[in-house]
XYZ file of C-alpha atoms in Angstrom:
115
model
C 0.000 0.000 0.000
C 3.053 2.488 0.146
C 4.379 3.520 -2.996
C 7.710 5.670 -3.367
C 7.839 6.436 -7.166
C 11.402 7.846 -8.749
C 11.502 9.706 -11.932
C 14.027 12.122 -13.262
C 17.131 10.066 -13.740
C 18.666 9.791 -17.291
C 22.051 10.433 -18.908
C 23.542 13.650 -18.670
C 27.176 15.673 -19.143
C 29.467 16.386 -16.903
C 28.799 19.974 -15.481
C 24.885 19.149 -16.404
C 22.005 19.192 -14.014
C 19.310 16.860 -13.165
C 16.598 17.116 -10.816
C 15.180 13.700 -9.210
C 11.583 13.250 -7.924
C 10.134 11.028 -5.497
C 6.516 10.995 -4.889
C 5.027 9.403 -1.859
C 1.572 7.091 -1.552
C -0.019 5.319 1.212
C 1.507 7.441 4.085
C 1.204 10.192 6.057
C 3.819 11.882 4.403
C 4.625 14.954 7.287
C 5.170 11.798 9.692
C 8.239 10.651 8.283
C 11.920 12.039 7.568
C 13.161 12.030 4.120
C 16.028 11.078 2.263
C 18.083 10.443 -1.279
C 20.929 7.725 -0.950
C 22.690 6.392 -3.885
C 24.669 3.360 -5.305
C 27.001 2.678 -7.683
C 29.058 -0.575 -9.292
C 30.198 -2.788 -6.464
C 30.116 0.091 -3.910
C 28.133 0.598 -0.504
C 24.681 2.483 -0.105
C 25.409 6.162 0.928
C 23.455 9.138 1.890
C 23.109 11.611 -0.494
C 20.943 14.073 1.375
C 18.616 14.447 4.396
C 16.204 16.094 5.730
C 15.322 14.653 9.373
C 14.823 16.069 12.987
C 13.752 18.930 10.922
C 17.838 19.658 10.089
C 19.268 19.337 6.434
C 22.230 17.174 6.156
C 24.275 16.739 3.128
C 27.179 14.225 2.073
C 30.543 15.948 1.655
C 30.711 15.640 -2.328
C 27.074 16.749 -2.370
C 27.428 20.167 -0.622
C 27.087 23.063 -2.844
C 25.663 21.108 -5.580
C 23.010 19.390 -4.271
C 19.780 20.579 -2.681
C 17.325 18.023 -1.086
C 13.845 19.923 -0.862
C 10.099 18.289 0.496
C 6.504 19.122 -0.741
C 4.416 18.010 1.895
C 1.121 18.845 0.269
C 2.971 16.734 -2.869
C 4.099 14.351 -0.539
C 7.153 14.637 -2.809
C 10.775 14.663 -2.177
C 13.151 16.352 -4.591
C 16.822 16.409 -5.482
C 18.536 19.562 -7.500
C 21.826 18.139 -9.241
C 23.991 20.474 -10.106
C 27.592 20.411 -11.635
C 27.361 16.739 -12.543
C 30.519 14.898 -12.544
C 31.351 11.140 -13.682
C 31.518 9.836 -9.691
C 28.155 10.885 -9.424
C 26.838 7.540 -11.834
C 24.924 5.748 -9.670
C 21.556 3.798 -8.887
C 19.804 6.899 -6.477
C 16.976 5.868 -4.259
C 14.619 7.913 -2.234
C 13.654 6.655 1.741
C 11.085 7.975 3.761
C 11.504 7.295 7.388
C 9.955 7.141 11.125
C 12.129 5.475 13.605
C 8.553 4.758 15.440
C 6.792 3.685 12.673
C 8.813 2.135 9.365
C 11.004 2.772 6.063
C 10.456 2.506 2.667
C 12.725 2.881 -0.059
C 11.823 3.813 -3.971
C 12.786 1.822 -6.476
C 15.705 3.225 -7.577
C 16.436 5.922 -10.489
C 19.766 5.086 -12.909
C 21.673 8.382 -13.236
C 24.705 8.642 -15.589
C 27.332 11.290 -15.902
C 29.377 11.414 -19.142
C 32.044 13.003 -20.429
């Protein structure tokens, strides 16, 4: 009955920009935390972005290019990619979470960065 549904992913240049959705079903959306985390080739999980605790929190590489923003009455969860570079390829996946309650992860949007 939850849903977490990714778009915006594709292939894009280095220096380029992309801007990741994540729209939310089947919850109470202003309950739960939100996140972006990503994946690449034989690498671990990693948070991208956060916004939890009602505090902003941002990976190293990620500051000053990326912006993690929420629409509660959306229930959507965004991520603004600027300056693309080739490390950024990766698998990124959206997570809403309440420690009290549950998780849920999206299924996963392929970005690409090319030179």
């Amino acid at each position: 009955q939850v849903h977490l549904v990714e778009s915006g992913g594709g292939l894009v240049q280095a220096g380029g920009s992309l801007r990741l959705s994540c729209v939310a079903s089947g919850v109470t959306f202003n309950h739960y935390d939100v996140g972006w985390y990503r994946q690449a080739p034989g690498m671990q999980r990693d948070l991208v972005a956060s916004i939890s605790g009602g505090t902003t929190n941002y990976a190293d590489y990620a500051k000053g290019r990326f912006t993690i923003s929420r629409d509660n009455a959306k229930s959507t969860v965004y991520l603004q990619m600027n300056s693309l570079k080739l490390e950024d390829t990766a698998i990124y996946y959206c997570q809403i979470n309440n420690p009290l309650i549950a998780y849920y992860w999206g299924q996963g949007t392929q970005v690409t960065v090319s030179s």
